C-alpha positions as protocol buffer text, in pm:
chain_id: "A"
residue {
  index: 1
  type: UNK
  ca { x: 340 y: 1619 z: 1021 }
}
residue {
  index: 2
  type: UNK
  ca { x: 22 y: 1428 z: 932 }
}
residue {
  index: 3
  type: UNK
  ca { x: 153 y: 1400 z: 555 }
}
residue {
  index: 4
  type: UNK
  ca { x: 495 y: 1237 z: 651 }
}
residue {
  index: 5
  type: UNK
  ca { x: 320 y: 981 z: 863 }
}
residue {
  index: 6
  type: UNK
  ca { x: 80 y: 870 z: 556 }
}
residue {
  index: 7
  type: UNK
  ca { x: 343 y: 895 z: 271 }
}
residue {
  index: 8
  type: UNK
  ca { x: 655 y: 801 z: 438 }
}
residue {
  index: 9
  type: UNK
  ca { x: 636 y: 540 z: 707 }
}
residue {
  index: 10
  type: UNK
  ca { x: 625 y: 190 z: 616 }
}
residue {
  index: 11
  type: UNK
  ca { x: 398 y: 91 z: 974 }
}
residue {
  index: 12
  type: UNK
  ca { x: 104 y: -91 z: 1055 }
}
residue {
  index: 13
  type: UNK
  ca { x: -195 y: 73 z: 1046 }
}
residue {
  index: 14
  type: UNK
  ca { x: -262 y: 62 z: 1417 }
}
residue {
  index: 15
  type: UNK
  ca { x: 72 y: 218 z: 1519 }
}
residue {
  index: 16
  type: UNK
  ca { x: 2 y: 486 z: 1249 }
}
residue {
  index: 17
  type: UNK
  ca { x: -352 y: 565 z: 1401 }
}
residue {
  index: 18
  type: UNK
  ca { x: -138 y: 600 z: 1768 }
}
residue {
  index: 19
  type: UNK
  ca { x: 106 y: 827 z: 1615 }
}
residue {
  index: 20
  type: UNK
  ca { x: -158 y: 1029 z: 1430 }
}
residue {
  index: 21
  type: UNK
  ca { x: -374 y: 1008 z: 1747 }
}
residue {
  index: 22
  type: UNK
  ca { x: -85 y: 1150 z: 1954 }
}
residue {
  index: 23
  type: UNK
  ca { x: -12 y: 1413 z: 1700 }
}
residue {
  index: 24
  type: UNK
  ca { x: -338 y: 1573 z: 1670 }
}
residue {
  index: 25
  type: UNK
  ca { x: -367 y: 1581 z: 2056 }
}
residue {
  index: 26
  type: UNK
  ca { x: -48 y: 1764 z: 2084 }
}
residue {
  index: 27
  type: UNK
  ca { x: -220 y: 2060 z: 1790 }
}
residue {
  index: 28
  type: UNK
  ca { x: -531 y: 2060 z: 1972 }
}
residue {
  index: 29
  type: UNK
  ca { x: -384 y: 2100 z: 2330 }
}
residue {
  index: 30
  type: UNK
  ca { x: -156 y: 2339 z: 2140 }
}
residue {
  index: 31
  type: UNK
  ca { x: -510 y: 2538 z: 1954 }
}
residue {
  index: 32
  type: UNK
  ca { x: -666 y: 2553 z: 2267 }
}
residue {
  index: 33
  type: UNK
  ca { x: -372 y: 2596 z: 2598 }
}
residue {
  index: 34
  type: UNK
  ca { x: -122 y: 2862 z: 2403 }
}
residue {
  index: 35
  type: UNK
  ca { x: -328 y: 2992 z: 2102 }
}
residue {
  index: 36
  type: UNK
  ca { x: -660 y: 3062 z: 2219 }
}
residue {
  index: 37
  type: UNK
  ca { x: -646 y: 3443 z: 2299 }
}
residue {
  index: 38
  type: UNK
  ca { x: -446 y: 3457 z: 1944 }
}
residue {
  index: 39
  type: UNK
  ca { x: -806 y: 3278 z: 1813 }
}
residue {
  index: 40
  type: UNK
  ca { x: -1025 y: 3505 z: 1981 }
}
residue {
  index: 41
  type: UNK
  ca { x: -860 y: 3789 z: 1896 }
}
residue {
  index: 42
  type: UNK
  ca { x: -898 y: 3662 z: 1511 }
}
residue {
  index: 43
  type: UNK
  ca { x: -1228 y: 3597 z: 1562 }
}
residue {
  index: 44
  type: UNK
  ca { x: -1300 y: 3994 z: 1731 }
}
residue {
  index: 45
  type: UNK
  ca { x: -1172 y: 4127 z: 1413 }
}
residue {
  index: 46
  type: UNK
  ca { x: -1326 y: 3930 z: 1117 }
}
residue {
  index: 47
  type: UNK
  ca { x: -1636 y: 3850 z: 1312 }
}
residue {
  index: 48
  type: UNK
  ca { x: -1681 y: 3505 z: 1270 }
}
residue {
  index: 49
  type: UNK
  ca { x: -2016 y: 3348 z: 1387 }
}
residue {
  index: 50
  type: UNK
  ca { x: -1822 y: 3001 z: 1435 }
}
residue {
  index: 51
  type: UNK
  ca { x: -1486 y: 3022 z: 1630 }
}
residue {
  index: 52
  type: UNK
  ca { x: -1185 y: 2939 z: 1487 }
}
residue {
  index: 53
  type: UNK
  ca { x: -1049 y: 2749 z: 1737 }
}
residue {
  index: 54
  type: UNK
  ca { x: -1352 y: 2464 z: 1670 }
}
residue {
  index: 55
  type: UNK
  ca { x: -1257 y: 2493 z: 1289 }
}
residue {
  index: 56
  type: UNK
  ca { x: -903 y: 2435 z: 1367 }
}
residue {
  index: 57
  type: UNK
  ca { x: -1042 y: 2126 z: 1565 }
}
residue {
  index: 58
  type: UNK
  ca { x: -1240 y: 2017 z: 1316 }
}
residue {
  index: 59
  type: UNK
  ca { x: -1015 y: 2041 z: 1062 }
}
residue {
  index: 60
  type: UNK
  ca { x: -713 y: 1863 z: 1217 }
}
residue {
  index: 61
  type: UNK
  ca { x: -1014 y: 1566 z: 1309 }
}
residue {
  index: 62
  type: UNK
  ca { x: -1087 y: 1546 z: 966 }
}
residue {
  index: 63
  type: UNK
  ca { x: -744 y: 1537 z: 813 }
}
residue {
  index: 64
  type: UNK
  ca { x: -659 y: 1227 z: 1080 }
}
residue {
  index: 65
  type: UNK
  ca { x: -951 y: 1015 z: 973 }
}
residue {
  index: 66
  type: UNK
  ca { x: -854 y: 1091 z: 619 }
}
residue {
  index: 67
  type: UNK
  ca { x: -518 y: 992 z: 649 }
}
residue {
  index: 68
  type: UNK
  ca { x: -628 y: 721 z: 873 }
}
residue {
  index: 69
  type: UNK
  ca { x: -845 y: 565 z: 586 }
}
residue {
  index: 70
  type: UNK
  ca { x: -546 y: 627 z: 356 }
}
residue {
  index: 71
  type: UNK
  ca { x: -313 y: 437 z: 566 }
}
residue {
  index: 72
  type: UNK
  ca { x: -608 y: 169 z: 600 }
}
residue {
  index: 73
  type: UNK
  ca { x: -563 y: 152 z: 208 }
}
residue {
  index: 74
  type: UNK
  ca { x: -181 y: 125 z: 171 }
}
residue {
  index: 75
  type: UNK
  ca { x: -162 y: -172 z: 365 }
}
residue {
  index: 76
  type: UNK
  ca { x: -443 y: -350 z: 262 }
}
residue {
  index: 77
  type: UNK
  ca { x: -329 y: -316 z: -90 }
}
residue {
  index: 78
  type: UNK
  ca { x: 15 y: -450 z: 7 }
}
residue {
  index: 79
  type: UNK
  ca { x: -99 y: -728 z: 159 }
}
residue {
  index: 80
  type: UNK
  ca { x: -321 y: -828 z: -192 }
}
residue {
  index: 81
  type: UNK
  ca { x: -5 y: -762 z: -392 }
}
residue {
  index: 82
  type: UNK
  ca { x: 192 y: -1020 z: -158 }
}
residue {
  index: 83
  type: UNK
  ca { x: -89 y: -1259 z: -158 }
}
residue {
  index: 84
  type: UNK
  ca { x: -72 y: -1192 z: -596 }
}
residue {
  index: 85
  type: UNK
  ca { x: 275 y: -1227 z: -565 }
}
residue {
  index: 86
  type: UNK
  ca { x: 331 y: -1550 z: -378 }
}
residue {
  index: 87
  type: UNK
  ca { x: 14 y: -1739 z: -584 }
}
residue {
  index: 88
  type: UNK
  ca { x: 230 y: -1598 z: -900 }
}
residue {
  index: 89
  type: UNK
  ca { x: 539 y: -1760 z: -771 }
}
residue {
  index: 90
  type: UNK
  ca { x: 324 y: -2105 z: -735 }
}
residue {
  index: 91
  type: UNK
  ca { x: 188 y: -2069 z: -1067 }
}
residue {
  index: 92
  type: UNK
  ca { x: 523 y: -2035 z: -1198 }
}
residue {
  index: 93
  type: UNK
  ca { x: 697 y: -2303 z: -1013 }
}
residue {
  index: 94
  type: UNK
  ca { x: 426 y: -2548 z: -1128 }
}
residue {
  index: 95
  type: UNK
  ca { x: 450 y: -2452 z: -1511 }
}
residue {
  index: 96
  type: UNK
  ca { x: 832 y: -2505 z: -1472 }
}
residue {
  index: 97
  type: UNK
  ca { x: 743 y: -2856 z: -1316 }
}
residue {
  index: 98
  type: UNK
  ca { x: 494 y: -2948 z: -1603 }
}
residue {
  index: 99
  type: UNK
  ca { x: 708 y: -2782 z: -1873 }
}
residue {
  index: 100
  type: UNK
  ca { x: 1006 y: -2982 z: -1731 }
}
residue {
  index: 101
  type: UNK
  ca { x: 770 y: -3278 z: -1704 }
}
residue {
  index: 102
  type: UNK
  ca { x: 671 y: -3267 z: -2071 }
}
residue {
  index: 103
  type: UNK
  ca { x: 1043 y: -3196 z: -2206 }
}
residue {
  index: 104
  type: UNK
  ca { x: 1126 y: -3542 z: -2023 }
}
residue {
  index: 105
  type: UNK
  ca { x: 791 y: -3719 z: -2179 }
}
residue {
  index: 106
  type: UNK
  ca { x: 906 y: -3569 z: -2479 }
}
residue {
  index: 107
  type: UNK
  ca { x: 1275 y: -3716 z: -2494 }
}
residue {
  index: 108
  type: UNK
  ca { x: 1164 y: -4084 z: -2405 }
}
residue {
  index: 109
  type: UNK
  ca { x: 891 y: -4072 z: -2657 }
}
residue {
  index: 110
  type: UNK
  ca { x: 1125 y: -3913 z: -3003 }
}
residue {
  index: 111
  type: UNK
  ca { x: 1525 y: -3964 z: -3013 }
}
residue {
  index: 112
  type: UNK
  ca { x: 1719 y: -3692 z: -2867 }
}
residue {
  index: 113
  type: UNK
  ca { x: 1749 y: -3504 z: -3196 }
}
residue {
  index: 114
  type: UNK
  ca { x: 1382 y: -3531 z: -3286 }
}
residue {
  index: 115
  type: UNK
  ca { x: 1330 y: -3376 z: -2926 }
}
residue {
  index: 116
  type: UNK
  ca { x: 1579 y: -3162 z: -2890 }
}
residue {
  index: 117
  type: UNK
  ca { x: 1475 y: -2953 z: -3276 }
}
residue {
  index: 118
  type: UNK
  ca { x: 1128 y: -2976 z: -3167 }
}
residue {
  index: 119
  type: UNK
  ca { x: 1201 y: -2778 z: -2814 }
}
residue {
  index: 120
  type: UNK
  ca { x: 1432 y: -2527 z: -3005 }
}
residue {
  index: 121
  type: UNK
  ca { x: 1171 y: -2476 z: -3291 }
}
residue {
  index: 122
  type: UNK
  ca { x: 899 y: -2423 z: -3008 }
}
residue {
  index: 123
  type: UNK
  ca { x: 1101 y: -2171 z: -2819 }
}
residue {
  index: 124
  type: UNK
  ca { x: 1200 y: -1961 z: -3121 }
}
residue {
  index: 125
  type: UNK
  ca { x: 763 y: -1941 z: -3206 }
}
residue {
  index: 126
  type: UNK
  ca { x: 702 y: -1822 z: -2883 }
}
């Protein structure tokens, strides 16, 4: 359950952390209401010196701030590829302006033909 939150859904971190929040309440109230004699009975046989049901705990604790700090991650790093993108999209729009800008300075200072072979011969370099 845990893993489809962090891979799959497209949400805000904070709604995330309240779904993940609400999730691992449900398996601890779950580990500790309806499993427990299952846990103690576990723990009877193999002898465990710390009980299962506080490793289960633990466990499910760590795996939420883990995919907490994932989901942290994932949307941080899509916000700095939208910032990239839109100062890309700027940087673009104002080379087409100067490049446009310098085609025109070009035709008023050769005749068209002059201009217009220069531009072509330029454009088959590149």
């Amino acid at each position: 359950g845990f893993l489809s939150v962090a891979v799959f859904l497209r949400l805000p971190v904070l709604v995330k952390i309240l779904l993940l929040i609400s999730m691992a309440t449900v398996y601890c109230l779950l580990i500790f209401v309806t499993h427990l004699p299952l846990f103690h009975c576990y723990d009877i046989r193999i002898g465990a010196v710390v009980p299962t049901e506080v490793l289960g705990v633990v466990y499910i604790v760590l795996f939420l701030l883990a995919v907490i700090a994932h989901g942290r991650q994932v949307e941080w790093t899509a916000r700095l590829d939208f910032l990239w993108q839109c100062q890309a999209n700027e940087e673009k729009q104002e080379m087409d302006a100067l490049q446009e800008s310098n085609r025109r300075i070009l035709f008023n200072l050769l005749p068209a033909h002059v201009a217009k072979h220069f531009l072509d011969h330029q454009f088959r370099n590149n």
